[in-house]
PDB file of C-alpha atoms in Angstrom:
ATOM      1  CA  MET A 264     218.572 222.368 143.464  1.00 51.00           C
ATOM      2  CA  VAL A 265     218.981 223.831 147.169  1.00 59.00           C
ATOM      3  CA  THR A 266     222.126 222.822 148.727  1.00 71.00           C
ATOM      4  CA  PRO A 267     221.697 222.047 152.384  1.00 77.00           C
ATOM      5  CA  PRO A 268     224.329 223.678 154.745  1.00 86.00           C
ATOM      6  CA  LEU A 269     227.396 221.419 155.888  1.00 90.00           C
ATOM      7  CA  THR A 270     227.430 220.231 159.442  1.00 93.00           C
ATOM      8  CA  LYS A 271     229.655 217.966 161.493  1.00 94.00           C
ATOM      9  CA  GLY A 272     228.952 214.371 160.640  1.00 93.00           C
ATOM     10  CA  THR A 273     227.860 215.113 156.706  1.00 92.00           C
ATOM     11  CA  SER A 274     229.069 212.295 154.342  1.00 93.00           C
ATOM     12  CA  VAL A 275     230.771 213.347 151.195  1.00 92.00           C
ATOM     13  CA  LEU A 276     232.739 211.772 148.455  1.00 92.00           C
ATOM     14  CA  LEU A 277     236.460 213.080 148.199  1.00 92.00           C
ATOM     15  CA  TYR A 278     237.887 213.404 144.617  1.00 92.00           C
ATOM     16  CA  SER A 279     241.773 213.938 143.901  1.00 88.00           C
ATOM     17  CA  VAL A 280     244.465 213.409 141.358  1.00 87.00           C
ATOM     18  CA  CYS A 281     244.864 209.623 142.817  1.00 82.00           C
ATOM     19  CA  LEU A 282     241.435 209.356 144.261  1.00 77.00           C
ATOM     20  CA  ASN A 283     238.455 208.357 141.833  1.00 82.00           C
ATOM     21  CA  SER A 284     236.148 208.610 144.863  1.00 87.00           C
ATOM     22  CA  GLU A 285     236.635 208.096 148.456  1.00 91.00           C
ATOM     23  CA  VAL A 286     233.753 208.169 151.140  1.00 93.00           C
ATOM     24  CA  ALA A 287     234.616 210.580 154.051  1.00 93.00           C
ATOM     25  CA  ARG A 288     232.806 212.285 156.993  1.00 95.00           C
ATOM     26  CA  ILE A 289     233.291 216.033 158.066  1.00 93.00           C
ATOM     27  CA  SER A 290     234.667 215.178 161.547  1.00 95.00           C
ATOM     28  CA  LYS A 291     234.945 218.902 162.571  1.00 95.00           C
ATOM     29  CA  LEU A 292     234.429 222.533 161.395  1.00 95.00           C
ATOM     30  CA  VAL A 293     237.475 224.101 162.888  1.00 95.00           C
ATOM     31  CA  ALA A 294     236.853 227.719 161.628  1.00 96.00           C
ATOM     32  CA  LEU A 295     235.100 229.964 159.497  1.00 94.00           C
ATOM     33  CA  LEU A 296     237.151 232.221 157.076  1.00 94.00           C
ATOM     34  CA  ASP A 297     237.250 235.261 155.409  1.00 93.00           C
ATOM     35  CA  GLY A 298     237.093 234.356 151.635  1.00 87.00           C
ATOM     36  CA  LYS A 299     239.849 237.064 150.533  1.00 91.00           C
ATOM     37  CA  SER A 300     242.269 237.393 153.604  1.00 93.00           C
ATOM     38  CA  ASN A 301     241.827 233.894 155.102  1.00 88.00           C
ATOM     39  CA  ALA A 302     241.286 235.670 158.563  1.00 95.00           C
ATOM     40  CA  VAL A 303     239.544 233.546 161.091  1.00 96.00           C
ATOM     41  CA  LEU A 304     236.045 234.982 161.445  1.00 96.00           C
ATOM     42  CA  LYS A 305     234.490 232.528 163.844  1.00 96.00           C
ATOM     43  CA  ARG A 306     235.990 229.357 165.615  1.00 96.00           C
ATOM     44  CA  SER A 307     233.822 226.057 165.736  1.00 95.00           C
ATOM     45  CA  PRO A 308     230.926 227.079 163.556  1.00 95.00           C
ATOM     46  CA  ARG A 309     227.764 224.755 163.729  1.00 95.00           C
ATOM     47  CA  LEU A 310     227.312 224.825 159.996  1.00 93.00           C
ATOM     48  CA  LEU A 311     228.546 226.221 156.552  1.00 92.00           C
ATOM     49  CA  SER A 312     226.159 227.675 154.185  1.00 90.00           C
ATOM     50  CA  LYS A 313     226.752 228.219 150.457  1.00 88.00           C
ATOM     51  CA  GLY A 314     229.707 230.449 149.360  1.00 88.00           C
ATOM     52  CA  ALA A 315     231.540 229.974 153.042  1.00 91.00           C
ATOM     53  CA  SER A 316     235.284 229.596 153.246  1.00 92.00           C
ATOM     54  CA  ALA A 317     236.370 227.335 156.089  1.00 94.00           C
ATOM     55  CA  LEU A 318     239.020 225.046 157.710  1.00 94.00           C
ATOM     56  CA  VAL A 319     237.413 221.595 157.910  1.00 94.00           C
ATOM     57  CA  GLU A 320     238.731 218.255 159.179  1.00 94.00           C
ATOM     58  CA  PHE A 321     237.514 215.086 157.120  1.00 92.00           C
ATOM     59  CA  THR A 322     237.979 211.360 158.379  1.00 93.00           C
ATOM     60  CA  THR A 323     238.209 208.903 155.422  1.00 91.00           C
ATOM     61  CA  THR A 324     236.708 205.390 156.018  1.00 89.00           C
ATOM     62  CA  ARG A 325     239.935 203.921 154.800  1.00 89.00           C
ATOM     63  CA  PRO A 326     243.524 205.212 154.244  1.00 87.00           C
ATOM     64  CA  CYS A 327     243.931 207.254 150.981  1.00 86.00           C
ATOM     65  CA  VAL A 328     246.790 208.945 149.292  1.00 85.00           C
ATOM     66  CA  VAL A 329     247.049 212.727 149.780  1.00 89.00           C
ATOM     67  CA  GLU A 330     249.922 215.252 150.699  1.00 91.00           C
ATOM     68  CA  PRO A 331     249.812 218.837 152.211  1.00 94.00           C
ATOM     69  CA  TYR A 332     249.453 221.387 149.401  1.00 95.00           C
ATOM     70  CA  ALA A 333     252.803 222.997 150.127  1.00 95.00           C
ATOM     71  CA  ALA A 334     254.671 219.687 149.747  1.00 94.00           C
ATOM     72  CA  PHE A 335     252.949 218.262 146.757  1.00 91.00           C
ATOM     73  CA  LYS A 336     250.497 220.321 144.981  1.00 91.00           C
ATOM     74  CA  GLU A 337     248.794 217.680 142.626  1.00 89.00           C
ATOM     75  CA  TYR A 338     248.151 215.319 145.664  1.00 89.00           C
ATOM     76  CA  GLY A 339     247.110 218.348 147.936  1.00 92.00           C
ATOM     77  CA  ARG A 340     243.994 219.410 145.939  1.00 94.00           C
ATOM     78  CA  LEU A 341     240.592 218.009 146.784  1.00 93.00           C
ATOM     79  CA  ILE A 342     236.963 218.288 145.701  1.00 93.00           C
ATOM     80  CA  PHE A 343     233.956 217.009 147.654  1.00 90.00           C
ATOM     81  CA  ARG A 344     230.897 216.175 146.293  1.00 91.00           C
ATOM     82  CA  ALA A 345     227.500 214.671 147.491  1.00 87.00           C
ATOM     83  CA  GLY A 346     225.361 212.814 145.116  1.00 83.00           C
ATOM     84  CA  ASN A 347     226.100 214.491 141.646  1.00 85.00           C
ATOM     85  CA  GLN A 348     226.544 218.043 143.143  1.00 88.00           C
ATOM     86  CA  SER A 349     229.859 219.717 144.023  1.00 89.00           C
ATOM     87  CA  LEU A 350     230.028 220.936 147.518  1.00 89.00           C
ATOM     88  CA  GLY A 351     233.471 222.549 147.531  1.00 90.00           C
ATOM     89  CA  ALA A 352     237.083 222.582 146.655  1.00 92.00           C
ATOM     90  CA  GLY A 353     240.218 222.870 148.783  1.00 92.00           C
ATOM     91  CA  ILE A 354     243.677 222.046 149.669  1.00 93.00           C
ATOM     92  CA  VAL A 355     245.334 219.893 152.317  1.00 93.00           C
ATOM     93  CA  THR A 356     246.903 221.785 154.935  1.00 92.00           C
ATOM     94  CA  LYS A 357     247.747 219.228 157.754  1.00 91.00           C
ATOM     95  CA  ILE A 358     247.425 215.621 157.822  1.00 89.00           C
ATOM     96  CA  ILE A 359     246.337 213.971 161.078  1.00 86.00           C
ATOM     97  CA  ALA A 360     246.883 210.351 161.569  1.00 76.00           C
TER      98      ALA A 360
END
């Protein structure tokens, strides 16, 4: 199955220790990162292709329990999926209210 690229506005399901599934939307693609050094390769990319590492902002449809990874590791890990396909995994770096 071919995975379409991720763009701003893509709807996903977020999963975490305390989230069974929460509907979220990609609100901003902040930066494309180098997978090994986390150095910024490109700011505000239009899309993310398979295997890309990036800094992404999500907006959930309702409040949910997450914490920055540095403060509480278990609540700072996320997996996001669309349908029955995993699209990515990551950590919470900052919470924007």
